Coordinates of C-alpha atoms and ligand atoms in Angstrom, one line a residue:
M1 CA -23.9 -3.2 -14.8
Q2 CA -22.7 -3.6 -18.3
Q3 CA -21.1 -7.0 -19.1
D4 CA -18.9 -5.7 -22.0
Q5 CA -17.3 -3.0 -19.8
P6 CA -14.0 -3.8 -18.0
V7 CA -14.3 -4.8 -14.3
T8 CA -13.4 -1.7 -12.4
I9 CA -11.1 -2.0 -9.3
V10 CA -10.9 1.0 -7.1
I11 CA -8.0 1.3 -4.7
A12 CA -8.8 3.8 -1.8
G13 CA -5.4 5.1 -0.5
G14 CA -2.0 5.7 -1.9
G15 CA 0.4 4.7 0.9
T16 CA 2.8 1.7 0.6
A17 CA -0.2 -0.7 0.5
G18 CA -2.1 1.3 -2.2
W19 CA 0.8 1.7 -4.6
M20 CA 2.1 -1.9 -4.0
T21 CA -1.4 -3.1 -4.9
A22 CA -1.8 -0.8 -7.9
A23 CA 1.6 -1.7 -9.3
A24 CA 1.0 -5.5 -9.0
L25 CA -2.6 -5.3 -10.5
A26 CA -1.3 -3.2 -13.4
R27 CA 1.4 -5.7 -14.0
F28 CA -0.8 -8.8 -14.0
L29 CA -4.3 -7.8 -15.1
D30 CA -5.3 -7.4 -18.7
R31 CA -7.6 -5.0 -20.5
N32 CA -10.7 -6.6 -19.0
F33 CA -9.8 -4.7 -15.8
R34 CA -9.6 -1.0 -15.1
I35 CA -7.7 0.2 -12.1
C36 CA -8.2 3.5 -10.4
L37 CA -6.4 4.7 -7.2
V38 CA -7.7 7.6 -5.1
E39 CA -5.4 9.3 -2.6
S40 CA -5.5 12.6 -0.8
D41 CA -2.5 14.9 -0.7
D42 CA -4.0 16.4 2.5
I43 CA -3.9 13.1 4.4
G44 CA -0.4 11.8 4.9
T45 CA 0.8 8.2 4.8
V46 CA 2.3 6.3 7.7
G47 CA 5.2 5.4 5.4
V48 CA 7.4 4.3 8.3
G49 CA 7.9 0.7 6.9
E50 CA 11.6 0.6 6.2
A51 CA 12.7 -3.0 7.1
T52 CA 11.6 -6.0 5.1
I53 CA 12.0 -9.8 4.9
P54 CA 13.4 -11.8 2.0
Q55 CA 10.0 -12.5 0.4
I56 CA 10.1 -8.9 -0.9
L57 CA 12.5 -10.0 -3.6
L58 CA 9.6 -12.1 -5.1
Y59 CA 7.4 -9.0 -5.3
N60 CA 10.0 -6.8 -6.8
N61 CA 11.1 -9.5 -9.3
A62 CA 7.5 -10.1 -10.3
L63 CA 7.2 -6.4 -11.2
G64 CA 10.5 -6.6 -13.1
L65 CA 12.3 -4.1 -10.9
D66 CA 16.0 -3.9 -11.4
E67 CA 17.5 -4.6 -8.0
D68 CA 20.4 -2.1 -8.1
A69 CA 18.2 0.7 -9.5
F70 CA 15.6 0.0 -6.9
V71 CA 18.1 0.1 -4.0
R72 CA 19.7 3.2 -5.4
S73 CA 16.4 5.1 -5.8
T74 CA 15.1 4.2 -2.4
Q75 CA 18.4 4.9 -0.5
G76 CA 18.3 1.3 0.4
T77 CA 20.7 -1.1 2.1
F78 CA 20.8 -4.9 2.5
K79 CA 19.5 -6.8 5.5
L80 CA 20.6 -10.3 6.6
G81 CA 18.5 -10.5 9.7
I82 CA 17.5 -8.8 12.9
E83 CA 19.6 -8.4 16.0
F84 CA 17.8 -8.5 19.4
V85 CA 19.6 -6.7 22.1
D86 CA 18.7 -7.0 25.8
W87 CA 15.6 -9.0 25.2
M88 CA 16.4 -12.1 27.3
R89 CA 18.2 -10.0 29.9
P90 CA 20.2 -6.7 29.8
G91 CA 23.6 -7.3 28.2
H92 CA 22.4 -10.3 26.1
R93 CA 22.1 -10.2 22.3
Y94 CA 21.1 -12.7 19.6
M95 CA 20.1 -12.6 16.0
H96 CA 17.2 -13.9 14.0
A97 CA 19.2 -14.2 10.8
F98 CA 17.5 -15.2 7.6
G99 CA 18.3 -18.6 6.0
A100 CA 19.4 -21.9 7.3
V101 CA 21.0 -22.6 10.6
G102 CA 23.4 -25.6 10.5
R103 CA 22.5 -28.5 8.2
D104 CA 19.9 -31.2 8.6
V105 CA 21.2 -34.8 8.4
G106 CA 19.0 -37.6 7.3
L107 CA 15.7 -37.7 9.1
I108 CA 16.3 -35.2 11.8
T109 CA 16.9 -31.5 11.8
F110 CA 20.0 -29.7 12.9
Q111 CA 18.8 -28.5 16.2
H112 CA 18.7 -32.0 17.7
Y113 CA 22.4 -32.5 17.0
W114 CA 23.1 -29.0 18.3
L115 CA 21.1 -29.6 21.5
R116 CA 23.0 -32.9 22.1
A117 CA 26.3 -31.3 21.4
R118 CA 25.5 -28.4 23.7
R119 CA 24.9 -30.7 26.6
L120 CA 28.2 -32.4 25.9
G121 CA 29.9 -29.0 25.9
L122 CA 30.8 -29.5 22.2
A123 CA 28.7 -26.8 20.5
K124 CA 29.0 -23.1 20.2
A125 CA 26.1 -20.7 20.2
L126 CA 23.8 -20.9 17.2
D127 CA 25.5 -17.9 15.5
A128 CA 28.5 -20.0 14.6
Y129 CA 26.2 -22.1 12.3
S130 CA 24.4 -19.4 10.4
L131 CA 26.0 -18.0 7.3
N132 CA 23.7 -14.9 7.5
E133 CA 24.7 -14.2 11.0
I134 CA 28.4 -14.6 10.5
A135 CA 28.3 -12.3 7.5
A136 CA 26.0 -9.8 9.2
R137 CA 28.2 -9.5 12.3
A138 CA 31.2 -9.0 10.1
G139 CA 29.4 -6.3 8.1
R140 CA 29.6 -8.2 4.8
M141 CA 27.2 -8.7 1.9
H142 CA 27.1 -11.0 -1.1
R143 CA 24.4 -12.2 -3.5
G144 CA 24.4 -15.2 -5.8
G145 CA 26.0 -18.6 -5.4
P146 CA 28.8 -19.4 -3.0
I147 CA 32.1 -17.7 -3.6
T148 CA 34.1 -20.6 -2.2
G149 CA 32.3 -23.1 -4.6
N150 CA 31.4 -25.2 -1.6
A151 CA 27.9 -26.7 -1.4
I152 CA 26.4 -23.9 0.5
P153 CA 22.9 -22.5 -0.1
A154 CA 22.7 -18.9 -1.4
M155 CA 22.5 -16.4 1.4
P156 CA 18.9 -14.9 1.6
Y157 CA 18.6 -11.2 2.2
A158 CA 16.0 -8.4 2.3
Y159 CA 16.3 -4.6 2.3
H160 CA 16.0 -1.5 4.4
F161 CA 14.6 1.4 2.3
D162 CA 12.8 4.7 2.5
A163 CA 9.2 3.7 2.2
G164 CA 8.2 7.1 0.8
L165 CA 10.6 6.7 -2.1
Y166 CA 9.5 3.1 -2.6
A167 CA 5.8 4.2 -2.9
A168 CA 6.9 6.9 -5.4
L169 CA 8.8 4.3 -7.5
L170 CA 5.8 2.0 -7.5
R171 CA 3.5 4.9 -8.5
Q172 CA 5.6 5.5 -11.6
L173 CA 5.3 1.8 -12.5
A174 CA 1.6 1.7 -11.8
E175 CA 0.8 4.8 -13.8
A176 CA 2.9 3.7 -16.7
G177 CA 0.9 0.4 -16.5
G178 CA -2.4 2.2 -17.0
V179 CA -3.5 2.9 -13.4
D180 CA -5.6 6.1 -13.2
R181 CA -4.7 8.2 -10.2
V182 CA -7.3 10.5 -8.8
E183 CA -6.4 13.1 -6.1
G184 CA -9.1 13.9 -3.7
R185 CA -10.5 13.3 -0.2
I186 CA -13.1 10.6 0.0
V187 CA -16.0 12.0 2.0
K188 CA -18.8 9.5 1.4
V189 CA -19.4 5.8 0.4
D190 CA -22.5 4.8 -1.6
R191 CA -23.9 1.3 -1.3
H192 CA -26.1 -0.7 -3.6
G193 CA -29.6 -1.0 -2.2
E194 CA -30.1 -4.6 -3.2
D195 CA -27.1 -6.3 -1.7
G196 CA -25.3 -3.7 0.4
D197 CA -22.1 -3.8 -1.6
V198 CA -20.2 -0.6 -2.1
A199 CA -21.2 1.1 -5.3
A200 CA -19.1 4.2 -5.4
I201 CA -16.9 6.6 -3.4
Q202 CA -17.6 10.3 -3.4
L203 CA -14.8 12.9 -3.2
A204 CA -15.0 16.3 -1.6
S205 CA -14.8 17.8 -5.1
G206 CA -18.2 16.1 -5.8
E207 CA -16.6 13.5 -8.2
R208 CA -18.2 10.0 -7.8
I209 CA -16.0 7.0 -8.6
T210 CA -17.9 3.8 -9.2
G211 CA -16.4 0.3 -9.1
D212 CA -17.0 -3.4 -9.0
L213 CA -14.3 -4.3 -6.4
F214 CA -12.9 -1.9 -3.8
I215 CA -9.5 -2.3 -2.2
D216 CA -9.3 -0.4 1.1
C217 CA -5.8 0.9 1.5
S218 CA -6.8 3.9 3.6
G219 CA -4.6 3.0 6.6
F220 CA -5.6 2.6 10.2
R221 CA -8.9 4.4 9.6
G222 CA -10.3 1.6 7.4
L223 CA -12.5 4.0 5.5
L224 CA -14.5 1.3 3.7
I225 CA -13.9 -1.9 5.6
E226 CA -14.7 -0.4 9.0
Q227 CA -16.1 3.1 8.8
E228 CA -18.6 2.0 6.2
L229 CA -19.0 -1.8 6.5
K230 CA -18.5 -2.0 10.3
T231 CA -16.6 -5.2 9.8
G232 CA -15.2 -5.3 13.4
F233 CA -11.8 -5.7 14.8
E234 CA -10.2 -8.6 16.8
D235 CA -8.2 -6.9 19.5
W236 CA -4.9 -8.7 20.4
S237 CA -3.6 -6.0 22.7
H238 CA -3.7 -8.4 25.7
W239 CA -0.9 -10.3 24.0
L240 CA 0.7 -7.3 22.3
P241 CA 0.0 -4.2 24.5
C242 CA 2.4 -1.8 22.9
D243 CA 0.1 0.9 21.5
R244 CA 2.4 3.8 20.5
A245 CA 5.5 4.5 18.5
L246 CA 7.8 7.5 18.0
A247 CA 9.8 7.6 14.8
V248 CA 12.8 9.8 14.1
P249 CA 15.6 9.9 11.5
S250 CA 19.2 10.4 12.6
E251 CA 22.4 11.2 10.9
R252 CA 23.6 8.2 8.8
A253 CA 26.0 5.9 10.5
A254 CA 29.6 5.7 9.2
D255 CA 29.0 2.2 7.9
F256 CA 25.6 0.6 7.4
T257 CA 25.1 -2.6 9.3
P258 CA 23.5 -5.2 7.1
Y259 CA 20.8 -5.9 9.7
T260 CA 18.0 -4.3 11.6
R261 CA 18.5 -3.8 15.4
A262 CA 15.7 -4.2 17.9
S263 CA 16.8 -3.2 21.4
A264 CA 14.5 -3.9 24.4
R265 CA 13.6 -0.8 26.5
P266 CA 11.8 -0.6 29.9
A267 CA 8.3 -0.6 28.3
G268 CA 8.9 -1.7 24.8
W269 CA 11.7 -1.7 22.3
Q270 CA 13.6 0.6 19.9
W271 CA 14.4 -0.1 16.2
R272 CA 17.5 1.0 14.3
I273 CA 17.4 0.8 10.5
P274 CA 20.4 2.0 8.5
L275 CA 19.7 3.6 5.2
Q276 CA 22.2 5.2 2.8
H277 CA 21.2 8.8 3.6
R278 CA 20.1 8.4 7.2
T279 CA 19.3 6.0 10.0
G280 CA 15.7 5.3 10.8
N281 CA 14.9 4.9 14.5
G282 CA 11.7 4.3 16.4
H283 CA 10.5 3.5 19.9
V284 CA 7.5 1.2 20.2
Y285 CA 6.1 1.3 23.8
C286 CA 3.1 0.6 26.0
S287 CA 1.4 3.8 27.2
D288 CA 0.2 2.0 30.4
F289 CA 3.8 1.8 31.5
M290 CA 5.5 4.8 30.0
S291 CA 4.6 8.4 29.3
D292 CA 5.1 10.0 25.9
D293 CA 7.8 12.3 27.4
E294 CA 9.7 9.4 28.9
A295 CA 9.4 7.5 25.6
T296 CA 10.8 10.5 23.7
A297 CA 13.7 10.8 26.1
T298 CA 14.4 7.1 25.9
L299 CA 14.3 7.2 22.1
L300 CA 16.6 10.2 21.7
A301 CA 19.1 8.8 24.3
G302 CA 19.4 5.6 22.3
L303 CA 20.4 7.2 18.9
D304 CA 23.9 6.7 17.6
G305 CA 23.8 10.0 15.6
A306 CA 22.2 13.4 15.9
A307 CA 18.4 13.5 15.4
L308 CA 17.4 15.1 12.1
A309 CA 13.8 16.0 12.9
E310 CA 11.3 16.0 15.8
P311 CA 10.0 12.5 16.6
R312 CA 6.8 11.7 14.9
A313 CA 4.1 10.0 17.1
L314 CA 1.9 7.1 15.9
R315 CA -0.8 5.2 17.8
F316 CA -2.2 1.8 17.1
I317 CA -3.8 -1.3 18.5
A318 CA -2.6 -4.8 17.7
G319 CA -5.1 -7.0 16.0
K320 CA -6.8 -7.7 12.8
R321 CA -10.0 -7.0 11.0
R322 CA -12.6 -9.7 11.5
L323 CA -12.9 -10.2 7.8
A324 CA -10.2 -8.9 5.5
W325 CA -12.6 -9.3 2.6
N326 CA -16.1 -8.2 3.4
R327 CA -18.8 -7.9 0.6
N328 CA -16.9 -6.3 -2.3
V329 CA -14.2 -4.7 -0.2
V330 CA -10.8 -6.2 0.4
A331 CA -8.7 -4.5 3.1
I332 CA -4.9 -4.5 2.4
G333 CA -2.3 -2.9 4.6
L334 CA -3.0 -1.1 7.9
S335 CA -6.7 -1.1 7.2
S336 CA -6.6 -4.9 7.5
G337 CA -4.9 -5.0 10.9
F338 CA -1.6 -4.2 12.6
L339 CA 1.3 -6.1 14.3
E340 CA 4.1 -4.1 15.7
P341 CA 7.1 -4.1 13.3
L342 CA 9.4 -6.3 15.5
E343 CA 9.8 -8.9 12.7
S344 CA 9.3 -6.4 9.8
T345 CA 6.2 -8.2 8.6
S346 CA 3.7 -5.5 7.5
I347 CA 5.0 -4.9 4.0
H348 CA 5.1 -8.7 3.6
L349 CA 1.5 -8.9 4.7
I350 CA 0.6 -6.4 2.0
Q351 CA 2.5 -8.5 -0.6
S352 CA 0.9 -11.8 0.4
A353 CA -2.5 -10.2 0.4
I354 CA -2.0 -9.0 -3.1
S355 CA -0.8 -12.4 -4.2
R356 CA -3.8 -14.1 -2.5
L357 CA -6.2 -11.6 -4.2
L358 CA -4.7 -12.3 -7.6
K359 CA -5.1 -16.0 -7.1
L360 CA -8.7 -15.6 -6.0
L361 CA -9.5 -12.6 -8.2
P362 CA -13.2 -12.3 -8.8
G363 CA -14.6 -11.2 -12.1
R364 CA -17.7 -9.2 -12.0
E365 CA -19.4 -11.7 -9.7
I366 CA -17.9 -12.3 -6.2
R367 CA -18.5 -15.9 -5.0
E368 CA -18.8 -16.5 -1.3
A369 CA -16.4 -19.5 -1.4
D370 CA -13.6 -17.4 -2.7
R371 CA -14.2 -14.8 0.0
V372 CA -14.2 -17.4 2.7
E373 CA -11.0 -19.0 1.5
Y374 CA -9.3 -15.6 1.2
N375 CA -10.2 -14.8 4.8
R376 CA -9.2 -18.2 6.0
Q377 CA -5.7 -17.9 4.5
T378 CA -5.4 -14.3 5.8
D379 CA -6.3 -15.3 9.3
F380 CA -3.9 -18.3 9.4
E381 CA -1.0 -16.2 8.2
I382 CA -1.4 -13.2 10.5
E383 CA -2.2 -15.4 13.6
R384 CA 1.1 -17.4 13.1
I385 CA 3.1 -14.1 12.7
R386 CA 1.4 -12.8 15.9
D387 CA 2.5 -15.9 17.7
F388 CA 6.1 -15.5 16.6
I389 CA 6.1 -11.8 17.8
V390 CA 4.4 -12.7 21.2
L391 CA 7.2 -15.3 21.8
H392 CA 9.8 -12.5 22.0
Y393 CA 7.8 -10.9 24.8
Y394 CA 6.6 -14.1 26.6
A395 CA 10.0 -15.6 27.0
N396 CA 11.9 -12.7 28.5
G397 CA 14.0 -12.4 31.7
R398 CA 13.8 -8.7 32.3
D399 CA 12.8 -7.1 35.6
E400 CA 10.7 -4.1 34.8
P401 CA 6.9 -4.3 35.5
F402 CA 6.1 -4.2 31.7
W403 CA 8.3 -7.3 31.1
Q404 CA 7.2 -9.2 34.2
M405 CA 3.6 -8.7 33.0
R406 CA 4.5 -10.0 29.5
R407 CA 5.7 -13.3 31.1
Q408 CA 2.5 -13.7 33.1
I409 CA 0.0 -13.3 30.2
A410 CA -0.9 -16.8 28.8
P411 CA 0.1 -17.0 25.2
P412 CA -2.3 -17.9 22.4
D413 CA -3.1 -21.6 22.4
S414 CA -1.3 -22.1 19.1
L415 CA 1.9 -20.6 20.5
H416 CA 1.5 -22.5 23.8
A417 CA 1.4 -25.7 21.8
K418 CA 4.5 -24.7 19.8
I419 CA 6.5 -23.8 22.9
E420 CA 5.5 -27.0 24.7
L421 CA 6.6 -29.1 21.7
Y422 CA 10.0 -27.4 21.7
R423 CA 10.3 -27.6 25.4
A424 CA 9.7 -31.3 25.3
N425 CA 12.1 -32.7 22.8
G426 CA 13.2 -29.7 20.7
H427 CA 10.7 -30.3 17.9
I428 CA 9.7 -27.4 15.6
F429 CA 7.3 -27.9 12.7
R430 CA 6.3 -25.4 10.1
E431 CA 2.6 -25.7 9.3
N432 CA 1.3 -25.2 5.8
E433 CA 2.0 -21.7 4.6
E434 CA 3.4 -20.4 7.9
L435 CA 5.7 -17.5 7.2
F436 CA 8.6 -18.2 9.6
T437 CA 10.8 -21.2 9.1
E438 CA 12.0 -23.8 11.6
A439 CA 15.4 -21.9 11.7
G440 CA 13.6 -18.7 12.6
W441 CA 11.7 -20.3 15.5
L442 CA 14.9 -22.0 16.7
Q443 CA 16.9 -18.8 16.8
V444 CA 14.2 -17.0 18.8
F445 CA 13.6 -20.0 21.1
A446 CA 17.3 -20.2 21.8
G447 CA 17.8 -16.5 21.9
Q448 CA 15.0 -16.0 24.4
G449 CA 16.2 -18.8 26.6
V450 CA 13.6 -21.5 26.0
E451 CA 15.2 -24.8 26.9
P452 CA 14.1 -28.2 25.7
A453 CA 14.1 -31.1 28.1
G454 CA 15.4 -33.5 25.5
Y455 CA 16.1 -34.0 21.8
H456 CA 15.5 -36.6 19.1
P457 CA 17.0 -39.9 20.1
L458 CA 18.5 -40.4 16.7
A459 CA 20.9 -37.6 17.4
D460 CA 22.7 -40.1 19.7
A461 CA 23.3 -42.4 16.8
I462 CA 26.6 -40.7 15.9
S463 CA 29.8 -40.7 17.9
K464 CA 31.0 -37.7 19.8
A465 CA 33.9 -37.4 17.4
D466 CA 31.6 -37.4 14.4
L467 CA 29.4 -34.8 16.1
T468 CA 32.3 -32.6 16.8
E469 CA 33.5 -32.9 13.2
Y470 CA 30.1 -32.3 11.7
L471 CA 29.6 -29.0 13.7
G472 CA 33.2 -27.9 13.1
A473 CA 32.8 -28.5 9.3
I474 CA 29.6 -26.3 9.1
E475 CA 31.3 -23.6 11.1
E476 CA 34.4 -23.6 9.0
L477 CA 32.5 -23.7 5.7
Y478 CA 30.4 -20.7 6.7
A479 CA 33.3 -18.7 8.2
R480 CA 35.4 -19.2 5.1
E481 CA 32.5 -18.2 2.8
A482 CA 31.8 -15.0 4.8
S483 CA 35.5 -14.1 4.9
R484 CA 35.5 -13.9 1.1
M485 CA 32.6 -11.5 0.9
P486 CA 33.0 -7.8 0.4
S487 CA 32.0 -5.4 3.1
H488 CA 28.4 -4.2 2.9
V489 CA 29.6 -0.7 2.4
D490 CA 31.8 -1.7 -0.5
F491 CA 29.1 -3.8 -2.0
I492 CA 26.7 -0.8 -2.1
A493 CA 29.4 1.5 -3.4
Q494 CA 30.1 -0.9 -6.2
H495 CA 26.6 -1.7 -7.2
C496 CA 23.9 0.7 -6.0
A497 CA 25.2 3.8 -4.3
A498 CA 22.4 6.4 -4.1
P499 CA 23.0 10.0 -5.0
P500 CA 23.1 12.3 -1.9
R501 CA 19.6 13.7 -1.2
S502 CA 17.7 15.7 1.4
I503 CA 16.5 13.8 4.4
T504 CA 12.9 12.7 4.8
A505 CA 11.4 11.4 8.1
Ligands
FAD601 C1 5.6 2.6 13.9 C2 5.5 1.8 12.7 C3 6.7 1.2 12.1 C4 6.6 0.4 11.0 N1 7.7 -0.3 10.5 C5 7.6 -1.2 9.5 C6 8.7 -1.9 9.1 O1 9.9 -1.6 9.5 N2 8.5 -2.8 8.1 C7 7.3 -3.0 7.6 O2 7.2 -3.9 6.7 N3 6.2 -2.3 8.0 C8 6.3 -1.4 8.9 N4 5.2 -0.7 9.3 C9 4.0 -0.9 8.6 C10 4.0 0.0 7.4 O3 4.3 1.3 7.6 C11 2.6 -0.1 6.7 O4 2.2 -1.4 6.6 C12 2.6 0.5 5.4 O5 3.1 1.8 5.5 C13 1.3 0.5 4.7 O6 0.5 1.6 5.2 P1 -0.9 1.8 4.4 O7 -0.6 2.1 3.0 O8 -1.8 0.7 4.7 O9 -1.5 3.1 5.1 P2 -1.1 4.6 5.1 O10 0.4 4.8 4.9 O11 -1.7 5.2 6.3 O12 -1.8 5.2 3.7 C14 -3.1 5.5 3.7 C15 -3.5 6.2 2.4 O13 -4.9 6.4 2.4 C16 -5.2 7.7 2.0 N5 -6.4 8.2 2.6 C17 -6.8 8.0 3.9 N6 -8.0 8.6 4.1 C18 -8.4 9.1 2.9 C19 -9.5 9.8 2.5 N7 -10.5 10.2 3.3 N8 -9.5 10.2 1.2 C20 -8.5 9.9 0.3 N9 -7.4 9.2 0.7 C21 -7.4 8.8 2.0 C22 -4.0 8.5 2.5 O14 -3.9 9.7 1.7 C23 -2.9 7.5 2.2 O15 -2.5 7.7 0.9 C24 5.3 0.2 10.4 C25 4.2 0.8 10.9 C26 4.3 1.6 12.0 C27 3.0 2.2 12.6

């Protein structure tokens, strides 16, 4: 290996993961690195990822993407949270809205005052104390500081977008930044004799691409990390048994709701993601409890516009690769593991993997300590997200066999501890770099009907009159702020309306 040559990073795969990785590496690495991406036109991408969480703004900003141009070119809309319909029981709905719920006072967090006030019959449901939820339900959108000038934090938001168009946009950026794209099917992986690291990938054309570090973005098949290195997979399907999805676009809705909808179904759930040119829909289900034909019929019956294509079938197993970084291969995207898209976390996991890789970027030499730390952080992050998703299933009140079964399966220990802590005195703590905030956990606990026995005793320190005034003031501030916002449809028309285009699935 020549020391004066640039370090070569080879990205295997050009789906959302591959192009997100390529664009970020092109943006942040200097001429001491050479980046090459290999993708095959014959092998499609999953490309269903359409709903995101607010952290994506960090990624887009880091690349210098202009927000309005990005939304326009990806047929995007804005997202203030996720509405869960029929999860606790049929007819019930709640939202996991981004951002704060209520306001903390002094030492203790909002939920303790809310729990006390609810017992006294003085509190409304949580939605009255979330600016994001009030705005989402009213179909409004705003960015930047508060319109009313009151001391209200900015309203966090994410996007819905066409993942295929997003990958195309990132490809342009990556190639402009110097990434070499090679088209071809990878048919063989060569290893170094001495240490077993990957030395090169071979294409069907006979071309051989050598590298120092390989990023496996080949999707579920995990071409390098699994098929070649046999890294192993930790199967979480006993907690998350849904193993199939059907995705179908439908005619665009008259107005685009600024939130994703996840509606429970007899053996899974259905997503609804409004884009400017179409609505994305999908049915995630468990094949032990529902046939593919029934699942298709359920999906199509739940559309709010005409289907624009045949449903596309996808299969998966929930879980993660035992090591996301093994030898000189780092798996990013679906090759590293999969959690169903209930909380729109997959694209975020790609983004955080890229950021972790950049922080621990090896030169020509890979040090074991870096690899261990990368894998430790990766495991922590995905396990906590898994717990959050399992909570939606574990705490449900539905009658169908699938849902009864979900209540009976013991949750992971880390989730069990979190539920017990909340059930005791309403405490929620966010650990280290855990993705979901206290407000997120609170909304899902409350929305799924988990009830605490008590609350922090200091919440009793204020009088009933002060408690009423405190909650009323928050509600009024947020309602007034939301009432001044433009509608989501007008906001898009004003800033980032996309040109009409043909529909892609
Ligand atoms: C049903 C479903 C719904 C989802 N919804 C969301 C969502 O709402 N939000 C979200 O954040 N995420 C969502 N995701 C996840 C999201 O789609 C993925 O995380 C994202 O698309 C990344 O995929 P990928 O790039 O890892 O793999 P893929 O899209 O599968 O790309 C794999 C790439 O590898 C290439 N490749 C494979 N084999 C070879 C070979 N032999 N030679 C050369 N090239 C090869 C392919 O050509 C392709 O370019 C969803 C996933 C599923 C399954």
